[in-house]
Each structure stands twice: as structure tokens, then as C-alpha cells.
Coordinates of C-alpha atoms in Angstrom, one line a residue:
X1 CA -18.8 -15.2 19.7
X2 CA -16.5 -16.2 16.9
X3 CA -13.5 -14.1 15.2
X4 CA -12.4 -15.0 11.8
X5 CA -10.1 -13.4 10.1
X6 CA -9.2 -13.4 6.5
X7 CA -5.9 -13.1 5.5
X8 CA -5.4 -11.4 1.7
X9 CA -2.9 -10.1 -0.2
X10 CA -1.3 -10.5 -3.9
X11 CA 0.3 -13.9 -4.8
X12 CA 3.5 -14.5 -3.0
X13 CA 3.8 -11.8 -0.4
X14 CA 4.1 -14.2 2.5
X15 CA 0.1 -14.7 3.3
X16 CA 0.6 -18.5 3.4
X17 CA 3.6 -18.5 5.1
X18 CA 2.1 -16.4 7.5
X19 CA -0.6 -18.5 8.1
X20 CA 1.4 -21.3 8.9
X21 CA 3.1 -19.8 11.6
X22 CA -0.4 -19.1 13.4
X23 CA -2.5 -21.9 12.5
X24 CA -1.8 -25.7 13.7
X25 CA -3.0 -26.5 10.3
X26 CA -0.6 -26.1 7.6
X27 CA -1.3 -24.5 4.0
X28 CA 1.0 -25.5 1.3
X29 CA 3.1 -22.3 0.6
X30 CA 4.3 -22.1 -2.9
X31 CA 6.0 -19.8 -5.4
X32 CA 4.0 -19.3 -7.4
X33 CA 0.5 -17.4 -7.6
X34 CA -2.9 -19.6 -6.3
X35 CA -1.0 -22.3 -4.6
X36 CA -4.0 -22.2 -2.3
X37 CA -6.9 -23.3 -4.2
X38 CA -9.4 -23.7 -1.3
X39 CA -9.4 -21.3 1.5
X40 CA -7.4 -22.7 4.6
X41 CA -8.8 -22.5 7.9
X42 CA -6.7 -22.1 11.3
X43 CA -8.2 -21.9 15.2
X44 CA -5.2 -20.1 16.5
X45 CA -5.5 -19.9 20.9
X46 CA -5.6 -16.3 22.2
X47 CA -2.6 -16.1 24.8
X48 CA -4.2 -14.8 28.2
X49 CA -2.0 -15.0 31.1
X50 CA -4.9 -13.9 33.1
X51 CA -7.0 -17.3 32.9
X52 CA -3.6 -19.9 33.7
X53 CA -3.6 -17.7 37.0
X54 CA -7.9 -18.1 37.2
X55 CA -7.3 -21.6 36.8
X56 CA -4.3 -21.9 39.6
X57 CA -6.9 -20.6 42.2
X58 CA -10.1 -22.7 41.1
X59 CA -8.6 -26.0 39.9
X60 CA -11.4 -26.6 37.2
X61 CA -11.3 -29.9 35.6
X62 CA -10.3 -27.8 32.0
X63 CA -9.0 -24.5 30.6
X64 CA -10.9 -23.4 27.6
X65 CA -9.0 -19.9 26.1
X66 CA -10.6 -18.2 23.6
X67 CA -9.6 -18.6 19.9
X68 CA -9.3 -17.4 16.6
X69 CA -10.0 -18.3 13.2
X70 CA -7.7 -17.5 10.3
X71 CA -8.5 -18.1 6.7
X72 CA -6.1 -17.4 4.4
X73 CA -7.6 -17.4 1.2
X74 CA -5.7 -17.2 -2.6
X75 CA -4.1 -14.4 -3.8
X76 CA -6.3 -11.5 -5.2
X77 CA -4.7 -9.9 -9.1
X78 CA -5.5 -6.8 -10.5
X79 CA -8.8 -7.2 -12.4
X80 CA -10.4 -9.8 -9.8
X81 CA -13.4 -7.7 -9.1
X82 CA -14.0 -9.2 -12.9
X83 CA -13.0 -12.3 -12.6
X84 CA -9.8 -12.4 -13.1
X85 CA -7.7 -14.9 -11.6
X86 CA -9.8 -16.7 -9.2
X87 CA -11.3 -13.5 -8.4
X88 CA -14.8 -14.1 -7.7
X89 CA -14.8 -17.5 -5.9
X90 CA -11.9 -15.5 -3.6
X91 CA -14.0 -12.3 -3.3
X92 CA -16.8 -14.1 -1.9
X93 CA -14.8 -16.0 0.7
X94 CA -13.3 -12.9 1.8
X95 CA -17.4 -11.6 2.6
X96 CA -17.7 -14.5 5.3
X97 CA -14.8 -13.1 7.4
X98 CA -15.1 -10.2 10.6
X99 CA -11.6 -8.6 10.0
X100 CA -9.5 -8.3 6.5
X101 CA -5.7 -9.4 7.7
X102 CA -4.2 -7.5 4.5
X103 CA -0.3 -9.0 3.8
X104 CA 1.8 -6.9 1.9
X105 CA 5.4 -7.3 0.8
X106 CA 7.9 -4.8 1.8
X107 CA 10.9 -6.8 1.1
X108 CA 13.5 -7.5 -1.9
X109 CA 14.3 -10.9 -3.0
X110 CA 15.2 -12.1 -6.2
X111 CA 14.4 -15.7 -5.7
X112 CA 10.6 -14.7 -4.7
X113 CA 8.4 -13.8 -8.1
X114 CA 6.4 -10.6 -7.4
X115 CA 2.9 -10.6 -9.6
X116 CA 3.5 -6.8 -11.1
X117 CA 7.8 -7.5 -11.2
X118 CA 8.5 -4.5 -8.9
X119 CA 8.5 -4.2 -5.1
X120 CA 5.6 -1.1 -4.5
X121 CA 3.8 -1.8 -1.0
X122 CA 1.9 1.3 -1.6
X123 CA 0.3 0.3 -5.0
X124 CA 0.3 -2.7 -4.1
X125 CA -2.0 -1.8 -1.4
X126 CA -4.3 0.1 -3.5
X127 CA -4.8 -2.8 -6.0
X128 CA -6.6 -4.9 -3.7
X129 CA -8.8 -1.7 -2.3
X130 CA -9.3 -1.2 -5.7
X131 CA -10.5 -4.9 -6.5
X132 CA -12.5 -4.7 -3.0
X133 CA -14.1 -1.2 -4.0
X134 CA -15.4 -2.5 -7.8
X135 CA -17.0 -5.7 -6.1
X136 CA -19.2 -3.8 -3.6
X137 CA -19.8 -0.7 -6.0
X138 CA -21.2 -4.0 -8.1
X139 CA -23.1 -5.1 -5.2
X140 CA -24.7 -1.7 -4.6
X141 CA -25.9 -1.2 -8.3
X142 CA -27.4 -5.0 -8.2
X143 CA -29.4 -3.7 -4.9
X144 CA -30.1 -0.6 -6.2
X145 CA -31.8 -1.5 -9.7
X146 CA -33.8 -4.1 -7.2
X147 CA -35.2 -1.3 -4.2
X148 CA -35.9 1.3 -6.5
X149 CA -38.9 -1.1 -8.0
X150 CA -40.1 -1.2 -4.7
X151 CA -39.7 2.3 -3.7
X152 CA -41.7 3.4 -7.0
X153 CA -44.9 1.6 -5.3
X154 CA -44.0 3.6 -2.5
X155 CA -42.7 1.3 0.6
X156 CA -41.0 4.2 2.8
X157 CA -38.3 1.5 3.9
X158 CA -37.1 1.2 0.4
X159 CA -37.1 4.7 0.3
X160 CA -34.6 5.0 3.1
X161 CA -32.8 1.9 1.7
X162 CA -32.4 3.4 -1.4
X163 CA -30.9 6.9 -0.4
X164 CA -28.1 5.1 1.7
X165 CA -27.4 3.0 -1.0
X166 CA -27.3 6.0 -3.3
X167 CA -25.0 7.6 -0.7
X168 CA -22.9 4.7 -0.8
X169 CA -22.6 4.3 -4.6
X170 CA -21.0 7.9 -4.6
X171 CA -19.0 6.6 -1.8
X172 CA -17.4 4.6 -3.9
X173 CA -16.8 6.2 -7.1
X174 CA -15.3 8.6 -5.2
X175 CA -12.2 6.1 -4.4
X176 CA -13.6 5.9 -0.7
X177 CA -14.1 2.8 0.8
X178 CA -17.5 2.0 2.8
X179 CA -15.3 1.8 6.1
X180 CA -14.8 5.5 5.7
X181 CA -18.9 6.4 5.8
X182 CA -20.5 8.1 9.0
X183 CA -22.8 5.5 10.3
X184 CA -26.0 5.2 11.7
X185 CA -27.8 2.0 12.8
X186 CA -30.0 1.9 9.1
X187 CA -26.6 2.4 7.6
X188 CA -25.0 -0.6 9.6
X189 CA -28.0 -3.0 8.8
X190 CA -28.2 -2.3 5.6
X191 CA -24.1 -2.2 4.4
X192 CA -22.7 -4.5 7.2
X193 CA -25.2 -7.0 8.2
X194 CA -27.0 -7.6 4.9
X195 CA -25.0 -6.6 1.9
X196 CA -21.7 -7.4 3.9
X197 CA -19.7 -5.0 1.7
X198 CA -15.8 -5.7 2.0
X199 CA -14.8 -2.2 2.0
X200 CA -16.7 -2.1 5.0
X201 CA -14.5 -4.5 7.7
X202 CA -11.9 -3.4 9.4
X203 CA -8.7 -4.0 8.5
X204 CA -5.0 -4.8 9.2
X205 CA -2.2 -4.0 7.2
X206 CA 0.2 -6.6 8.1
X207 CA 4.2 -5.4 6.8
X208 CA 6.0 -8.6 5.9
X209 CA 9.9 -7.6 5.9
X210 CA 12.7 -9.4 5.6
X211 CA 14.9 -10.4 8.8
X212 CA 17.8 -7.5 7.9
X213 CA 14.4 -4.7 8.4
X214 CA 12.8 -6.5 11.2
X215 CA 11.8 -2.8 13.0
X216 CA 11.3 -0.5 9.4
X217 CA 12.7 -0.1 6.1
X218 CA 12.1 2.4 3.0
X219 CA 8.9 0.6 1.9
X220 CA 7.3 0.1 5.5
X221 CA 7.9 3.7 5.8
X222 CA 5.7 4.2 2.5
X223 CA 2.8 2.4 3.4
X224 CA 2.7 3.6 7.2
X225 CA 3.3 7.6 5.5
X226 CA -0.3 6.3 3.0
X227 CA -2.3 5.2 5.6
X228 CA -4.5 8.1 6.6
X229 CA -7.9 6.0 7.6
X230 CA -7.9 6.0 11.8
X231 CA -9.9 3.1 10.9
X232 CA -7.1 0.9 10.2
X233 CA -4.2 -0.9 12.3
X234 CA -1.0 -1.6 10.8
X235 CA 2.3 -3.9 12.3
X236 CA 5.6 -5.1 10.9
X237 CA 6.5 -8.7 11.0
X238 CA 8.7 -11.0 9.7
X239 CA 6.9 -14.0 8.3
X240 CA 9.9 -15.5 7.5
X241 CA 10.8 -15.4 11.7
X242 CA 8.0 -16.2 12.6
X243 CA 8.0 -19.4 10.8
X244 CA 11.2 -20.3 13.0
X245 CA 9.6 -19.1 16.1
X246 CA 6.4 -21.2 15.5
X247 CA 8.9 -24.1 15.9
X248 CA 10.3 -23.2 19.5
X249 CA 9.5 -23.4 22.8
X250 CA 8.5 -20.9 24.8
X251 CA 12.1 -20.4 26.8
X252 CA 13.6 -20.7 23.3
X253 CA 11.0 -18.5 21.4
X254 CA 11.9 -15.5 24.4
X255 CA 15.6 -15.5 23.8
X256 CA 14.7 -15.8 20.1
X257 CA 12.8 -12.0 20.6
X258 CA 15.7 -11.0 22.3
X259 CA 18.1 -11.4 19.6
X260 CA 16.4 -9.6 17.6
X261 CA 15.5 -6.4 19.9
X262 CA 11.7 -7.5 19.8
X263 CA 9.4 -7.8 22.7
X264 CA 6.4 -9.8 21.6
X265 CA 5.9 -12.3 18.2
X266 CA 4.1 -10.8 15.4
X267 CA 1.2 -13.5 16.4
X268 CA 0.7 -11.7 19.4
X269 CA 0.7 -8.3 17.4
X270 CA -1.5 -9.8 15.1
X271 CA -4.0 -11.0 17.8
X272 CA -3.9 -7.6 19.7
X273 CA -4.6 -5.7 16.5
X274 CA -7.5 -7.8 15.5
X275 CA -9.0 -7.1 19.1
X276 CA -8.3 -3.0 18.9
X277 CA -9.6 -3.4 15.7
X278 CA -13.3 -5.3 16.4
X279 CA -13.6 -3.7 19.7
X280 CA -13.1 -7.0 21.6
X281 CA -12.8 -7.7 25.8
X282 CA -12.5 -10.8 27.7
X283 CA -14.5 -12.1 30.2
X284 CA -13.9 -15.2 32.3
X285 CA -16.4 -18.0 34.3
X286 CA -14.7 -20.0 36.9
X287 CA -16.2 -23.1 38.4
X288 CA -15.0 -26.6 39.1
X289 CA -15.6 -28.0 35.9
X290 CA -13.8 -25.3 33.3
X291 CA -12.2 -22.3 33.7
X292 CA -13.4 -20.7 30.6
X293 CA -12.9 -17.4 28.2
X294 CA -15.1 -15.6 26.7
X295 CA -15.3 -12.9 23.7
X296 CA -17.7 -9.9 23.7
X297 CA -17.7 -6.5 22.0
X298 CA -16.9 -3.4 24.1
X299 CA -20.0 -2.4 25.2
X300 CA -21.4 -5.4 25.9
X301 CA -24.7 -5.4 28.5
X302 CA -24.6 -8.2 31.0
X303 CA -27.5 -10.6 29.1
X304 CA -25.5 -10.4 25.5
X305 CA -22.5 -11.9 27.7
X306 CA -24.8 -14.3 28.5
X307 CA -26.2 -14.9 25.3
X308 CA -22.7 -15.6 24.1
X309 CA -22.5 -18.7 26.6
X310 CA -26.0 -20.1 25.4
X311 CA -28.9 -18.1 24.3
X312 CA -31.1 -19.5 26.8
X313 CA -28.7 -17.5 29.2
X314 CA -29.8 -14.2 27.3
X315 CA -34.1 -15.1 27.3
X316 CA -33.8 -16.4 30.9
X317 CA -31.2 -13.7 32.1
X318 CA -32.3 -12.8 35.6
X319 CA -28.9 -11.2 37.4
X320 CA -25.1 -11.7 37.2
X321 CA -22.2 -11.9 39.2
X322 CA -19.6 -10.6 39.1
X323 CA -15.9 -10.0 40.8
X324 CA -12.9 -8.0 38.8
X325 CA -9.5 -10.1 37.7
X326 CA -7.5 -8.4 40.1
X327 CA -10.0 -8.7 42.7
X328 CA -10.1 -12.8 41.9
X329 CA -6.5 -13.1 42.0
X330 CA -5.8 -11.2 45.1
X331 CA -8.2 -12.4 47.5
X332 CA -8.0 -16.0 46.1
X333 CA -11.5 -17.5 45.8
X334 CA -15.0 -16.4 45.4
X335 CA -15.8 -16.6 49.0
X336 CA -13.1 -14.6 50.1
X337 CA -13.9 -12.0 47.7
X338 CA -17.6 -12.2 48.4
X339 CA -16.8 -11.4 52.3
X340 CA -14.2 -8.5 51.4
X341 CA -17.4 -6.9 49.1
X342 CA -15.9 -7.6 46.0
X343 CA -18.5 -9.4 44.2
X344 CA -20.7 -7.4 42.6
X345 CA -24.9 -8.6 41.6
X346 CA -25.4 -6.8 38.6
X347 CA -28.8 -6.4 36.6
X348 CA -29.3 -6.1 32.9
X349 CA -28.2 -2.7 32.1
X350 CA -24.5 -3.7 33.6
X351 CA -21.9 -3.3 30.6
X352 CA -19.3 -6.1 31.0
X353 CA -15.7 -5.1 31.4
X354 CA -12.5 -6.5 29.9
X355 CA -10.9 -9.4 33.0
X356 CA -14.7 -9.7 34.5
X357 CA -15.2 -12.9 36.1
X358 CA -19.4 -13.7 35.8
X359 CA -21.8 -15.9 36.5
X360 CA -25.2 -15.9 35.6
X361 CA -28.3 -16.9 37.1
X362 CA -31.2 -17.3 34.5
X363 CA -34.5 -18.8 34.1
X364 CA -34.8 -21.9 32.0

């Protein structure tokens, strides 16, 4: 499955630089607001120890990690839900993403315009919820003036529809964002999967800071003290060192981290928060071809592992195989783990674990 990420933020709090230290593609970082025009897409490889040391023991023809896409798209302005700015066009390319990667500026510099003149992480955090809020309360009134037509003729599913969307509405006006609702499945299909409401994808404050408050300052201290929702990760980064790391090798980029008392990049804090976040694992295949990684949700069931592979995998799905990471790298080969019993035939109720190594028989 794929991860994309949107990356968001007001103008000039470091969502472009940002980008450019994950991404291999490079988006033109400006000061001044909507230097990004057209939303900029990055595949970013997950860093996985576990699959070099796979790979070591099967010696496939290719590695393939598993990756992430970032799109860092414009900066959103106070009155966007209306149009303001490039609002709109930015609003709806913020609906195609799995995760909102939320930048905000908690940093003083004179030399760096802020879009409001004042350095507030906190409202500055509650302008985009704001903006995000209006456009899905404007969703839901457009789908609710269209079900209740059909729930006066008296189709029970647009009943149901309509009392969730009702529910949500008040939701809403109430400041709340959809992330914040119980759900139920009809709640999921309905607010997720077809209206896609913003407010309702998880999301990652990411503190920029300057270099002299790479651990915490006065403002990263405000936001982390407003964030109450469970439902939401927040890190500290430096996008500013993180641009000079992106330029280092790895020996270099270690004593880099040292310097500066950290003990991972902000990418990899980044890429572990938008995991957590989604509820992501990894499993592995191994053969003489590719070692390859794979992304599932937690909770996973053997033939939707399979289905992620091809979908054929998922129809046919007969049984799978399947030996533990540790197992793998400790008794060296499949055969050596099948004769010490530590691969495992598993049917279709099996839910996949994080490091599993699988393969899958299927019928065609």
C-alpha cells in the first residue's frame, strides 16, 4: 500500500525546506508566500536495518524498501476555506493525502517574513484547523441538503447517512475536528472513505526551531502544553539542520547528531511518527530475485498482506508462510529455520506481525 503525506503549514514556516531535506526532488523554497504553485511530490525510502541483514542471508538479485510519498503543497492563509489565497485548489490537494504533516514555526528571525507579523505557534496552529474545519463543515452541508431529498422518499440508508452527518455538522460547529468523533464502521465509510473530510486524518505537528532550540524553546513548549487530542503526534526538528544533514554521508551525518546531543534525524522522526500515526508494520518476502518490503496496517489478516503484493494473491489466497525476523536472522536460511520449527503455515485468519517474513501460496 501507498503512504503519502501532505505536508501544510502557513507561508514561510519551513514546509519547503523541509521537504527538501526528505525528498530527492527538490522544491523551490522562497521567502515569500506560494512559492510553490503546484504541489511537489517526493518518494522518500523508509530506513529498515532489518531488510540489508534479510538481504545479506538470501543474496536476492535487488533490495526493494518501502517508501514514502511527501507532498508539500502551498501555504494555507487565514480565510482559505473561502478562497482566499490559493485556498481551494490547495484544500483539495490536501483531501488526496493519508496523513496531514502540519509545519509550524517556533522560531525568531528577522530576515524570514511571518504571514500574521508575529511568532504564535499556537494560533498559528488553530488557523489552519480553523481553515480545515470550514471546508468539511461546507462539505457536510453540500451532502446534507443532497441525502435529505432522498431520505424524504424514505431509503433507510440515507436515513442513517443523514443522522451521522447531522452528528458531524454539530461536530464541527462546535470547534471539534472530525478526528475527535467516536467511530463506527458507517461512520468511517461515510466521513473517511467517501467525503474524505480533512479534519478527519491523522496528523503531525512537526516544530520547526532554530539550531540555538534544537531540544525545546518557549514556543515548542506552547504548542506541546495545546495539544490535548491523543490522536495526534508531535516532534521538534530543525529544518534548517536537516537541510545540512541531507548533504552528508552517513559517517558524517552520525557525528553531525552527536554534536548536537541528538540521536536520530528529524526524517527518521518524521517517518516513525507517520507509522504510529497510520497504524503501519512491515513485513518482508525473501527469494532469489528481491528481497522486498512491504506496508500493511496493524491488524492486517494474512490474504490483505497478500492482496498488497497483487490482488490475485488476496482472490487466490490459499496459505502462508511464515518465519519471524529474529528467527530468519538467527538460524540463517529458510531451511534451517524450517528444520528448527520456526516456519510457521498459517491460514486466513492469521494477523500479520511487524518483521514477518511471508510467502504465499495462491491459486491463480
Amino acid at each position: 500500500m501507498g503512504l503519502r503525506c501532505g505536508i501544510v503549514g502557513l507561508p514561510n514556516v519551513g514546509k519547503s525546506t523541509l521537504f527538501n531535506c526528505l525528498s530527492s526532488a527538490k522544491a523551490e523554497a522562497a521567502n515569500y508566500p506560494f512559492c510553490t504553485i503546484e504541489p511537489n511530490v517526493g518518494v522518500i525510502t523508509v530506513p529498515d536495518e532489518r531488510i540489508h541483514k534479510l538481504a545479506a542471508l538470501v543474496h536476492p538479485q535487488r533490495i526493494t524498501p518501502t517508501v514514502i510519498e511527501f507532498v508539500d503543497i502551498a501555504g494555507l492563509v487565514k480565510g482559505a476555506s473561502k478562497g482566499e489565497g490559493l485556498g481551494n485548489k490547495f484544500l483539495a490537494n490536501i483531501r488526496e493525502v493519508d496523513a496531514i504533516v502540519h509545519v509550524i514555526r517556533c522560531f525568531e528571525d528577522e530576515n524570514i517574513a511571518h504571514v500574521d507579523g508575529t511568532i504564535d505557534p499556537v494560533a498559528d496552529k488553530e488557523i489552519i484547523e480553523t481553515e480545515l474545519q470550514l471546508k468539511d463543515l461546507e462539505t457536510i452541508e453540500k451532502r446534507i441538503l443532497k441525502t435529505e431529498k432522498t431520505a424524504k422518499s424514505g431509503e433507510a440508508s440515507a436515513k442513517k447517512d443523514l443522522a451521522i452527518l447531522e452528528k458531524a455538522k454539530t461536530h464541527l460547529e462546535g470547534g471539534q475536528s472530525i478526528r475527535t468523533m467516536e467511530f463506527g464502521a458507517p461512520e468511517i465509510q461515510l466521513l473517511k472513505k467517501e467525503l474524505q473530510l480533512l479534519t478527519a486524518k491523522p496528523e503531525i505537528y512537526v516544530a520547526n526551531v532554530d539550531e540555538a532550540s534544537i531540544h525545546e524553546n518557549i514556543y515548542t513548549r506552547q504548542l506541546r502544553e495545546s495539544i490535548t487530542d491523543p490522536n495526534r503526534e508531535i516532534i521538534t526538528l530543525c529544518a534548517s539542520l536537516e537541510a545540512q544533514m541531507a548533504e552528508l554521508d552517513d559517517e558524517d551525518k552520525q557525528l553531525f547528531l552527536q554534536e548536537y546531543g541528538l540521536k536520530e534525524s528529524g526524517l527518521i522522526k518524521l517517518i516513525h511518527a507517520s507509522y504510529h500515526i497510520l497504524d503501519l508494520i512491515t513485513f518482508f518476502t525473501a527469494g532469489e530475485k528481491e528481497v522486498r518490503a512491504w506496508t500493511v496496517r496493524k491488524g492486517s489478516k494474512a490474504p490483505q498482506a497478500a492482496g498488497v503484493i497483487h490482488s490475485d494473491f488476496e482472490r487466490g489466497f490459499i496459505r502462508a508462510e511464515v518465519i519471524k525476523i529474529d528467527d530468519y536472522l538467527q538460524y540463517k536460511s529458510e531451511n534451517a529455520c524450517k528444520e528448527a520449527g520456526k516456519l510457521f503455515v498459517e491460514g486466513k485468519d492469521y494477523i500479520v506481525r511487524d518483521g514477518d517474513v511471508m510467502f504465499f501460496r495462491f491459486n491463480v
